[in-house]
Amino acid sequence: MAEGAMPQEMGQAPVVERLRAILPQVQWEFVPTPNDPAIVVRREDLPHLMQTLKEHPDLAFDYLRCLSGVDHIDQLEVVYHLRSFRHGHTLAVKVPVPLEDPHVPTMSHLWQAANWHERETHEMFGIVFDGHPDLRPLLLEEGLGYHPLRKSHPLAEIEEWQEEFLEREEALVAAAAPPGARAEEDERAKKIALAQKKAEVMKRAREEARAKGLSGEEERRYVQEAVRRFEAELGQEVAPKEAPAPKAAPADRAAKIALAQKKAEVIKRAREEARAKGLSGEEERRYIQEALRRLEQEGG
Amino acid sequence: MALQQEHELETIDLHINVGPQHPATHGVFRMILTVDGEKVVDCDPVIGYMHRGAEKLSENCDYRQAIGYQDRTEYLAQFNAEWTYCLAVEKLLGLQVPERAEYIRVILGELNRVASHLMFMGAFGTDVGFFGTPFMYAFREREVIQDFFEAVTGERMMYNYFRPGGVAWDVPDDFEEHCRYVIDHVRRGVEELDALMTDNEVFLARCRGLSPVTPEEAINWGFSGPMLRACGIKHDLRRAEPYSIYDRFDFEIPTGTQGDVYDRYLVRMEEMRQSLRIVEQALRQMPKQGPVMAEGLKRTIRVPPGEVYSRTESPRGEYGVYLVSKGGDKPWRLKIRSAAFCNLSALKNLVVGNYVADAIIILGSIDIVLCEVDR
């Protein structure tokens, strides 16, 4: 193919020159990269620029090959890598996006390929693509509450946090458990219950934060605050409540067993009676329930 | 009019949930099909079950360690993925890869393409309804290639063999012999597979004319690789934007005419033959001696600030790595442009209007690798 014969370096300059001739009013900054010429443009110019890049016959960038988000800490950036099948030239368009207002107009109406890329960039960086038909999370679960590819979401710290979390959890369980043989058996169940409760607290806090319209960072802090409060409460509440439990347990247990046996007997008798009367299945069920209710009333 | 109304039954659309644990989805992939009778009227693909954050993980390890994540991302064409990443680092470093290493890369990369396409043939045959036979045929040949890779790299799957600047170590002494054996063996196998599948009546009936795609649509949807070439566009990055030493080889770029499922299959079948041709040429031209690693590379690679989007023609299409460096020994940002991800994003367009049973074939014809899609 003819286009393949042209070395990359030779093919770069004409694109930018051509673009300058076609769109003299748009300002940009040229960035050389080893493969593609790249331009940094302002967000306001983006819709018009992209439309022209795609539709002008001398540019004809009909192929969106890649769309990436980049977190530069002080600002975000969206990078579009374009290619033209007609002319064989390439271009990278870079758009800086301020952190406090992470909005970019969508390009999915020009290139359908942008659809999933934008969904992914939205969930990973928290960049909102205005006008996108369907910005649901793509790779992550819904309602995650943070944007993992942001630099403010470090990898190492999570692991540390997890370790801390487990240690704290174990300490709490150890404090709450009654002394004695049953402590070990119950430890696991308690841990699970505690983790579930905690997850609930986190979920609620996240929803509250969402409702308040907090940013990702603020939301994270809000959730952490809620968890801390929860743990403080737990530390006070659990210890005195569980302490007298072990002594009462054996008697309690025997009574429970006796009650259950009595109930089983009542059910059995009621069923036999119902069968003898020739009741239907539904009626039989009701008859048994009635018998149980009577038993409870007697017991109460 | 009244008569017609009387006979019109009220129907409702059914939702069918395919996957995520389903043999026909080639991994953990889920699609929610809305069907009206036997026809698909809507399709909502759900991905992300294999998302492991390879991009984020790569940002947190140095340039050599990040190679491993490429293997695990594209686990059917590991060499091609490693290659793309190494090219990106080399571009930023301005490294020149030694001749011998380039040839080793081409040979392994092309054989990897054959292995990946064989995997496609086997799995696709099962999708269409061949059950075991093509799968076993394809895997018999694929095993020969796997053994060859194992002899060279010491690994069966996660090779970690391409490094920025060259390859990790020189190939074994019997490399050439072993490679010729592989070529002969696989070539015969490909012909057998071709005879078994291509003209099979059932295969033709099920695949020909199914979900055709026009060239304009394919470009707009971001297709690449065999999916794009099946539509009749003669676009191959090895030709259009030659990287490495691909300008030295003589090979054809097979294209289709309809862009239907059958063309996608034919393109892949022909690509295997062309890849074997390239391997033969590379074996002939390869220098017998010489270094396989660029000189003067420190143990810790420090890449100067800059950015590059490197791309190669992987078996599934354009595999790209967008690498941003701010100096230092870790990538600042490493975005993986997965070919299967882009091809899969148009699944709804491909599937809607077809029968449910055909939806499985169409999905199979995209040749997805879920680890690559989800990254």
Short mmCIF file of N, CA and C in Angstrom, two decimals, chain A residues 178 239-249:
data_model
loop_
_atom_site.label_atom_id
_atom_site.label_comp_id
_atom_site.label_asym_id
_atom_site.label_seq_id
_atom_site.Cartn_x
_atom_site.Cartn_y
_atom_site.Cartn_z
N PRO A 178 -16.86 -13.05 75.21
CA PRO A 178 -16.85 -13.46 76.62
C PRO A 178 -15.73 -14.47 76.83
N ALA A 239 -19.00 -4.30 74.62
CA ALA A 239 -18.38 -4.96 75.77
C ALA A 239 -19.36 -5.23 76.93
N PRO A 240 -20.09 -4.23 77.47
CA PRO A 240 -20.94 -4.51 78.62
C PRO A 240 -22.11 -5.42 78.29
N LYS A 241 -22.59 -5.32 77.08
CA LYS A 241 -23.79 -6.05 76.71
C LYS A 241 -23.57 -7.56 76.67
N GLU A 242 -22.40 -7.95 76.15
CA GLU A 242 -22.16 -9.36 75.92
C GLU A 242 -21.61 -10.06 77.15
N ALA A 243 -21.12 -9.27 78.09
CA ALA A 243 -20.40 -9.88 79.22
C ALA A 243 -21.25 -10.87 80.03
N PRO A 244 -22.50 -10.57 80.43
CA PRO A 244 -23.21 -11.52 81.28
C PRO A 244 -23.77 -12.72 80.51
N ALA A 245 -23.61 -12.76 79.26
CA ALA A 245 -24.23 -13.80 78.44
C ALA A 245 -23.87 -15.24 78.83
N PRO A 246 -22.59 -15.56 79.04
CA PRO A 246 -22.23 -16.97 79.20
C PRO A 246 -22.94 -17.68 80.33
N LYS A 247 -23.21 -17.00 81.47
CA LYS A 247 -23.82 -17.68 82.60
C LYS A 247 -25.26 -18.09 82.29
N ALA A 248 -25.98 -17.19 81.64
CA ALA A 248 -27.38 -17.45 81.35
C ALA A 248 -27.54 -18.52 80.28
N ALA A 249 -26.50 -18.72 79.53
CA ALA A 249 -26.62 -19.54 78.33
C ALA A 249 -27.14 -20.96 78.55
#
